[in-house]
């Protein structure tokens, strides 16, 4: 992917990036007499290194003064954490089995340490928060080279439904921006980096799904309202479901005329109120766990999708809803197009959205 500089003997020159937080390769240095001291090494081993990504939190606080609903809420939160841990363990077991049984693995795959794999997986998690929720074409993104003719404003264009190249090129740039250069050799990108990065994206989608659905009180909802797809049927109008014109029993989901996305919704889409619903800022607090300081279009678009999704009847966080058939990936693209074009044109309503989010 992209052009690699070559040394005089034809080998790839790998530029080590030293500023990546928690990157095991960034902290490697020459061994010294102190490094060779087994007591020093053992002490350092005990201390360990911080895990990449946001803090996962601990057991929810429980006390005798809590109401029955609060106790049940805490139990649901703990269950979600437990489910996420179980899911991660299953993923790790599958990855370990794949490592053992995959005879075609590259030398880079074999040489990758557990710390390096964990680091790359954390980048996949961060991608969900800062870049995109679903890859447009996983194989193409990791295999194709950068096209210098790419225009960022074409990435989310309506006219590109049958021409995904701009979307792929945009995703390639997202990928290369997140992944340090010394992880970008072709063998790594098509080996353990691809495996771990995509696994991290999947883990983060799973964490969003469980974490947000398990805490309905954050959004002013009760546990019964969120507990099943059938119960969430009552919330479909908030998600944007509308009756088709001249029909009595056929519905569609509007992309922008959505009560959940508006501040003080008054029955119609309003450019001065879209993306300003206070519930969106609740989802934003999840992003702040990553230490992010500046709001990006992908953060707003992603949180708009997640807010609608957790209120929808869908059970799985898929590009196309498993119950509603909402094309969530296209909804995300539509929000990105609105925000990117607004920033490019310096539209007042869009600039105000970013001012409010950065307050």
Short mmCIF file of C-alpha atoms in Angstrom, two decimals:
data_model
loop_
_atom_site.label_atom_id
_atom_site.label_comp_id
_atom_site.label_asym_id
_atom_site.label_seq_id
_atom_site.Cartn_x
_atom_site.Cartn_y
_atom_site.Cartn_z
CA UNK A 1 0.00 0.00 0.00
CA UNK A 2 1.55 3.26 -1.07
CA UNK A 3 5.16 3.68 -2.09
CA UNK A 4 7.93 2.45 0.15
CA UNK A 5 11.40 3.97 0.07
CA UNK A 6 14.12 1.43 -0.68
CA UNK A 7 17.68 1.25 0.52
CA UNK A 8 20.60 0.76 -1.86
CA UNK A 9 20.54 -2.98 -1.37
CA UNK A 10 16.84 -3.10 -2.28
CA UNK A 11 15.48 -3.59 1.24
CA UNK A 12 12.62 -1.55 2.63
CA UNK A 13 13.55 1.37 4.84
CA UNK A 14 11.27 1.31 7.86
CA UNK A 15 10.91 4.67 9.57
CA UNK A 16 10.38 4.12 13.25
CA UNK A 17 7.76 6.39 14.74
CA UNK A 18 8.63 7.16 18.33
CA UNK A 19 5.66 9.21 19.42
CA UNK A 20 2.97 6.50 19.30
CA UNK A 21 1.56 5.99 22.77
CA UNK A 22 1.79 2.38 23.96
CA UNK A 23 3.48 1.26 20.73
CA UNK A 24 5.91 -1.50 21.81
CA UNK A 25 8.18 -0.76 18.88
CA UNK A 26 8.47 2.89 19.85
CA UNK A 27 9.96 2.04 23.25
CA UNK A 28 12.57 -0.47 22.09
CA UNK A 29 16.18 0.56 22.80
CA UNK A 30 19.61 -0.97 22.98
CA UNK A 31 20.25 -3.31 25.88
CA UNK A 32 22.52 -2.01 28.64
CA UNK A 33 24.08 -3.58 31.70
CA UNK A 34 21.04 -2.41 33.66
CA UNK A 35 18.73 -4.07 31.12
CA UNK A 36 20.66 -7.32 31.52
CA UNK A 37 20.15 -7.33 35.29
CA UNK A 38 17.55 -10.06 35.92
CA UNK A 39 16.29 -8.30 39.05
CA UNK A 40 15.67 -5.09 37.10
CA UNK A 41 13.94 -6.98 34.31
CA UNK A 42 11.77 -8.88 36.75
CA UNK A 43 10.75 -5.68 38.50
CA UNK A 44 9.85 -4.04 35.20
CA UNK A 45 7.89 -7.11 34.20
CA UNK A 46 5.84 -6.93 37.38
CA UNK A 47 5.02 -3.29 36.74
CA UNK A 48 3.75 -4.07 33.26
CA UNK A 49 2.64 -1.49 30.74
CA UNK A 50 -0.68 0.32 30.38
CA UNK A 51 -3.21 -1.21 28.04
CA UNK A 52 -4.01 0.79 24.92
CA UNK A 53 -7.41 2.37 24.53
CA UNK A 54 -9.86 3.73 27.08
CA UNK A 55 -10.26 2.52 30.62
CA UNK A 56 -12.83 -0.24 30.82
CA UNK A 57 -13.94 0.58 34.36
CA UNK A 58 -14.61 -1.86 37.17
CA UNK A 59 -17.52 -3.40 38.98
CA UNK A 60 -20.46 -0.95 39.25
CA UNK A 61 -20.90 0.57 42.73
CA UNK A 62 -23.68 -1.10 44.70
CA UNK A 63 -25.02 0.11 48.05
CA UNK A 64 -28.00 -0.51 50.31
CA UNK A 65 -29.72 2.77 49.45
CA UNK A 66 -30.17 1.88 45.78
CA UNK A 67 -33.66 1.31 44.42
CA UNK A 68 -34.66 -1.93 42.75
CA UNK A 69 -34.29 -0.37 39.32
CA UNK A 70 -30.85 1.02 40.20
CA UNK A 71 -29.75 -2.41 41.40
CA UNK A 72 -31.02 -4.00 38.23
CA UNK A 73 -29.28 -1.30 36.22
CA UNK A 74 -25.98 -2.02 37.98
CA UNK A 75 -26.45 -5.72 37.37
CA UNK A 76 -27.05 -5.09 33.68
CA UNK A 77 -23.92 -2.96 33.52
CA UNK A 78 -21.87 -5.69 35.16
CA UNK A 79 -23.39 -8.26 32.83
CA UNK A 80 -22.43 -6.13 29.83
CA UNK A 81 -18.85 -5.89 31.08
CA UNK A 82 -18.79 -9.63 31.66
CA UNK A 83 -20.19 -10.30 28.19
CA UNK A 84 -17.57 -8.06 26.65
CA UNK A 85 -14.79 -9.86 28.52
CA UNK A 86 -16.18 -13.22 27.44
CA UNK A 87 -16.37 -12.00 23.85
CA UNK A 88 -12.76 -10.78 23.95
CA UNK A 89 -11.63 -14.13 25.36
CA UNK A 90 -13.44 -15.96 22.57
CA UNK A 91 -11.81 -13.71 19.99
CA UNK A 92 -8.39 -14.28 21.54
CA UNK A 93 -8.94 -18.04 21.53
CA UNK A 94 -9.96 -17.99 17.86
CA UNK A 95 -6.95 -15.85 16.98
CA UNK A 96 -4.65 -18.21 18.86
CA UNK A 97 -6.12 -21.20 17.04
CA UNK A 98 -5.70 -19.42 13.71
CA UNK A 99 -2.05 -18.70 14.53
CA UNK A 100 -1.43 -22.37 15.24
CA UNK A 101 -3.26 -23.75 12.20
CA UNK A 102 -2.31 -21.15 9.59
CA UNK A 103 0.68 -22.66 7.76
CA UNK A 104 0.77 -19.75 5.32
CA UNK A 105 1.57 -17.05 7.86
CA UNK A 106 4.35 -14.62 6.97
CA UNK A 107 7.55 -14.06 8.92
CA UNK A 108 6.14 -10.70 10.07
CA UNK A 109 3.08 -12.46 11.47
CA UNK A 110 5.23 -14.98 13.31
CA UNK A 111 7.52 -12.26 14.67
CA UNK A 112 4.75 -9.96 15.92
CA UNK A 113 4.70 -9.84 19.70
CA UNK A 114 1.60 -9.96 21.86
CA UNK A 115 2.16 -6.29 22.72
CA UNK A 116 2.33 -5.30 19.06
CA UNK A 117 -0.85 -7.20 18.28
CA UNK A 118 -2.62 -5.57 21.21
CA UNK A 119 -1.42 -2.15 20.10
CA UNK A 120 -2.73 -2.62 16.55
CA UNK A 121 -6.04 -3.92 17.90
CA UNK A 122 -6.36 -0.73 19.98
CA UNK A 123 -5.94 1.30 16.78
CA UNK A 124 -8.89 -0.57 15.28
CA UNK A 125 -10.95 0.39 18.33
CA UNK A 126 -9.92 4.01 17.97
CA UNK A 127 -10.88 3.91 14.29
CA UNK A 128 -14.51 3.32 15.27
CA UNK A 129 -14.48 6.49 17.36
CA UNK A 130 -12.46 8.82 15.16
CA UNK A 131 -12.72 7.60 11.55
CA UNK A 132 -15.43 5.17 10.45
CA UNK A 133 -17.69 2.46 11.83
CA UNK A 134 -17.47 -0.07 8.99
CA UNK A 135 -14.81 -0.62 6.34
CA UNK A 136 -16.25 -0.19 2.82
CA UNK A 137 -14.21 -3.13 1.45
CA UNK A 138 -11.79 -4.72 3.89
CA UNK A 139 -9.56 -6.48 1.35
CA UNK A 140 -9.35 -3.49 -1.00
CA UNK A 141 -8.54 -1.05 1.81
CA UNK A 142 -5.60 -3.13 3.05
CA UNK A 143 -4.30 -4.12 -0.39
CA UNK A 144 -4.70 -1.06 -2.64
CA UNK A 145 -2.22 1.78 -3.04
CA UNK A 146 -2.91 5.45 -2.43
CA UNK A 147 -4.37 7.26 -5.45
CA UNK A 148 -3.06 10.82 -5.71
CA UNK A 149 -6.15 11.87 -7.68
CA UNK A 150 -8.44 11.23 -4.72
CA UNK A 151 -10.80 14.09 -3.81
CA UNK A 152 -12.00 13.98 -0.17
CA UNK A 153 -15.30 15.67 -1.05
CA UNK A 154 -16.16 12.80 -3.41
CA UNK A 155 -15.81 10.17 -0.70
CA UNK A 156 -19.39 10.48 0.53
CA UNK A 157 -21.01 11.66 -2.70
CA UNK A 158 -24.49 10.36 -3.52
CA UNK A 159 -23.38 9.58 -7.07
CA UNK A 160 -20.81 7.01 -5.97
CA UNK A 161 -23.23 4.25 -5.01
CA UNK A 162 -21.89 2.00 -7.76
CA UNK A 163 -18.36 3.47 -7.74
CA UNK A 164 -16.84 2.73 -4.33
CA UNK A 165 -13.27 3.72 -5.25
CA UNK A 166 -13.46 7.13 -3.54
CA UNK A 167 -14.78 5.51 -0.37
CA UNK A 168 -11.99 2.95 -0.46
CA UNK A 169 -9.35 5.63 -1.00
CA UNK A 170 -10.73 7.63 1.90
CA UNK A 171 -10.60 4.57 4.15
CA UNK A 172 -7.01 3.86 3.03
CA UNK A 173 -6.01 7.33 4.18
CA UNK A 174 -7.79 6.82 7.50
CA UNK A 175 -5.91 3.57 7.93
CA UNK A 176 -2.48 5.03 7.15
CA UNK A 177 -3.13 7.99 9.42
CA UNK A 178 -3.83 5.69 12.36
CA UNK A 179 -1.20 2.99 11.76
CA UNK A 180 2.47 3.97 12.29
CA UNK A 181 4.76 3.68 9.27
CA UNK A 182 6.76 0.85 10.76
CA UNK A 183 3.63 -1.32 10.64
CA UNK A 184 2.87 -0.50 6.99
CA UNK A 185 4.95 -3.01 5.03
CA UNK A 186 2.77 -5.07 2.65
CA UNK A 187 3.33 -8.29 4.59
CA UNK A 188 2.24 -6.67 7.84
CA UNK A 189 -0.76 -4.86 6.36
CA UNK A 190 -2.04 -8.06 4.78
CA UNK A 191 -1.11 -10.15 7.79
CA UNK A 192 -1.38 -9.54 11.51
CA UNK A 193 -2.07 -5.79 11.17
CA UNK A 194 -5.19 -6.44 9.11
CA UNK A 195 -6.33 -9.23 11.42
CA UNK A 196 -5.85 -7.27 14.64
CA UNK A 197 -7.10 -3.93 13.30
CA UNK A 198 -10.38 -5.41 12.06
CA UNK A 199 -10.74 -7.39 15.30
CA UNK A 200 -10.34 -4.14 17.24
CA UNK A 201 -13.07 -2.49 15.17
CA UNK A 202 -15.36 -5.43 15.87
CA UNK A 203 -14.56 -5.32 19.59
CA UNK A 204 -15.39 -1.61 19.78
CA UNK A 205 -18.69 -2.02 17.96
CA UNK A 206 -19.54 -4.78 20.42
CA UNK A 207 -18.57 -2.54 23.35
CA UNK A 208 -20.76 0.30 22.07
CA UNK A 209 -23.67 -2.05 21.52
CA UNK A 210 -23.53 -3.57 24.98
CA UNK A 211 -22.46 -0.49 26.91
CA UNK A 212 -25.10 1.86 25.51
CA UNK A 213 -27.98 -0.59 25.39
CA UNK A 214 -27.28 -1.67 28.99
CA UNK A 215 -27.66 1.90 30.28
CA UNK A 216 -31.05 3.24 29.09
CA UNK A 217 -31.20 5.70 31.99
CA UNK A 218 -28.47 7.71 30.27
CA UNK A 219 -31.00 8.53 27.57
CA UNK A 220 -33.99 9.07 29.82
CA UNK A 221 -35.36 5.58 29.16
CA UNK A 222 -36.31 2.72 31.43
CA UNK A 223 -34.99 -0.83 31.36
CA UNK A 224 -38.25 -2.31 29.99
CA UNK A 225 -38.19 0.18 27.10
CA UNK A 226 -34.78 -1.05 25.96
CA UNK A 227 -34.85 -4.71 26.92
CA UNK A 228 -36.05 -6.21 23.62
CA UNK A 229 -36.48 -5.43 19.95
CA UNK A 230 -40.25 -5.69 20.35
CA UNK A 231 -40.26 -3.13 23.17
CA UNK A 232 -38.13 -0.74 21.13
CA UNK A 233 -40.86 -0.77 18.48
CA UNK A 234 -42.44 2.03 20.53
CA UNK A 235 -39.37 4.22 19.89
CA UNK A 236 -39.30 3.91 16.10
CA UNK A 237 -40.71 7.38 15.43
CA UNK A 238 -37.85 8.86 17.44
CA UNK A 239 -35.45 6.99 15.14
CA UNK A 240 -37.09 8.56 12.08
CA UNK A 241 -39.72 6.08 10.92
CA UNK A 242 -42.40 7.72 8.79
CA UNK A 243 -45.46 6.65 6.86
CA UNK A 244 -44.95 6.62 3.10
CA UNK A 245 -46.96 9.18 1.17
CA UNK A 246 -50.44 7.96 0.22
CA UNK A 247 -49.86 4.71 2.12
CA UNK A 248 -51.54 3.42 5.24
CA UNK A 249 -49.23 0.59 6.23
CA UNK A 250 -45.87 1.19 4.51
CA UNK A 251 -43.06 2.97 6.28
CA UNK A 252 -39.57 4.28 5.64
CA UNK A 253 -36.82 5.75 7.82
CA UNK A 254 -35.87 9.36 7.14
CA UNK A 255 -32.17 10.19 7.37
CA UNK A 256 -32.35 13.76 8.67
CA UNK A 257 -35.90 14.37 9.84
CA UNK A 258 -35.16 12.45 13.04
CA UNK A 259 -36.35 13.67 16.45
CA UNK A 260 -33.41 12.05 18.25
CA UNK A 261 -30.92 14.18 16.32
CA UNK A 262 -32.58 17.56 16.90
CA UNK A 263 -32.48 20.03 19.72
CA UNK A 264 -36.07 21.05 20.58
CA UNK A 265 -37.52 19.04 17.69
CA UNK A 266 -40.71 20.65 16.34
CA UNK A 267 -41.82 18.12 13.75
CA UNK A 268 -39.48 18.78 10.82
CA UNK A 269 -35.85 18.81 9.80
CA UNK A 270 -34.10 22.01 10.88
CA UNK A 271 -30.52 22.79 9.82
CA UNK A 272 -30.09 24.98 12.88
CA UNK A 273 -31.06 22.19 15.29
CA UNK A 274 -29.70 19.02 13.68
CA UNK A 275 -26.94 17.17 15.60
CA UNK A 276 -27.56 19.27 18.71
CA UNK A 277 -29.77 16.94 20.75
CA UNK A 278 -28.29 16.67 24.24
CA UNK A 279 -28.42 12.86 24.03
CA UNK A 280 -25.71 12.99 21.37
CA UNK A 281 -23.37 14.54 23.91
CA UNK A 282 -23.95 11.56 26.20
CA UNK A 283 -22.56 9.31 23.48
CA UNK A 284 -19.71 11.81 23.08
CA UNK A 285 -18.51 11.11 26.62
CA UNK A 286 -17.49 7.63 25.44
CA UNK A 287 -15.17 9.24 22.90
CA UNK A 288 -13.56 11.42 25.55
CA UNK A 289 -12.23 8.27 27.22
CA UNK A 290 -9.72 8.23 24.36
CA UNK A 291 -8.42 11.66 25.33
CA UNK A 292 -9.79 13.30 22.18
CA UNK A 293 -9.75 17.08 22.34
CA UNK A 294 -11.25 18.23 19.04
CA UNK A 295 -14.53 17.24 17.43
CA UNK A 296 -14.31 15.74 13.95
CA UNK A 297 -17.06 15.12 11.36
CA UNK A 298 -16.68 11.37 11.82
CA UNK A 299 -17.28 11.68 15.57
CA UNK A 300 -20.57 13.52 15.05
CA UNK A 301 -21.71 11.24 12.22
CA UNK A 302 -20.79 8.14 14.19
CA UNK A 303 -22.55 9.25 17.35
CA UNK A 304 -25.67 10.16 15.36
CA UNK A 305 -25.74 6.63 13.96
CA UNK A 306 -25.16 5.04 17.37
CA UNK A 307 -27.86 7.13 19.05
CA UNK A 308 -30.41 6.10 16.44
CA UNK A 309 -29.23 2.48 16.44
CA UNK A 310 -29.55 1.92 20.21
CA UNK A 311 -33.15 3.17 20.05
CA UNK A 312 -33.93 1.04 16.99
CA UNK A 313 -35.23 -2.52 16.84
CA UNK A 314 -31.94 -3.81 15.42
CA UNK A 315 -30.06 -6.33 17.54
CA UNK A 316 -26.66 -6.47 15.81
CA UNK A 317 -24.43 -3.51 14.91
CA UNK A 318 -24.30 -4.29 11.19
CA UNK A 319 -23.99 -1.96 8.16
CA UNK A 320 -27.60 -2.84 7.28
CA UNK A 321 -30.06 -3.30 10.12
CA UNK A 322 -30.97 -6.91 10.83
CA UNK A 323 -34.54 -5.92 11.81
CA UNK A 324 -35.18 -2.43 10.42
CA UNK A 325 -33.18 -2.85 7.18
CA UNK A 326 -31.87 0.67 7.70
CA UNK A 327 -28.67 1.10 5.69
CA UNK A 328 -26.63 2.46 8.59
CA UNK A 329 -23.48 2.75 6.50
CA UNK A 330 -25.27 5.04 4.04
CA UNK A 331 -26.82 7.04 6.88
CA UNK A 332 -23.29 7.60 8.18
CA UNK A 333 -22.16 8.67 4.70
CA UNK A 334 -25.06 11.13 4.44
CA UNK A 335 -24.13 12.75 7.76
CA UNK A 336 -20.49 12.94 6.73
CA UNK A 337 -21.45 14.54 3.42
CA UNK A 338 -23.59 17.15 5.19
CA UNK A 339 -20.81 18.02 7.64
CA UNK A 340 -17.89 17.92 5.19
CA UNK A 341 -19.65 20.06 2.60
CA UNK A 342 -20.73 22.47 5.32
CA UNK A 343 -17.18 22.84 6.58
CA UNK A 344 -15.87 23.29 3.05
CA UNK A 345 -18.42 26.03 2.37
CA UNK A 346 -18.08 27.48 5.89
CA UNK A 347 -21.85 27.22 6.37
CA UNK A 348 -23.00 28.97 9.54
CA UNK A 349 -25.22 26.13 10.77
CA UNK A 350 -22.44 23.55 10.41
CA UNK A 351 -19.82 25.78 12.01
CA UNK A 352 -22.22 26.26 14.91
CA UNK A 353 -22.54 22.49 15.31
CA UNK A 354 -18.79 22.17 15.80
CA UNK A 355 -18.68 25.15 18.15
CA UNK A 356 -21.34 23.55 20.32
CA UNK A 357 -19.62 20.17 20.33
CA UNK A 358 -16.29 21.71 21.31
CA UNK A 359 -17.72 23.72 24.21
#
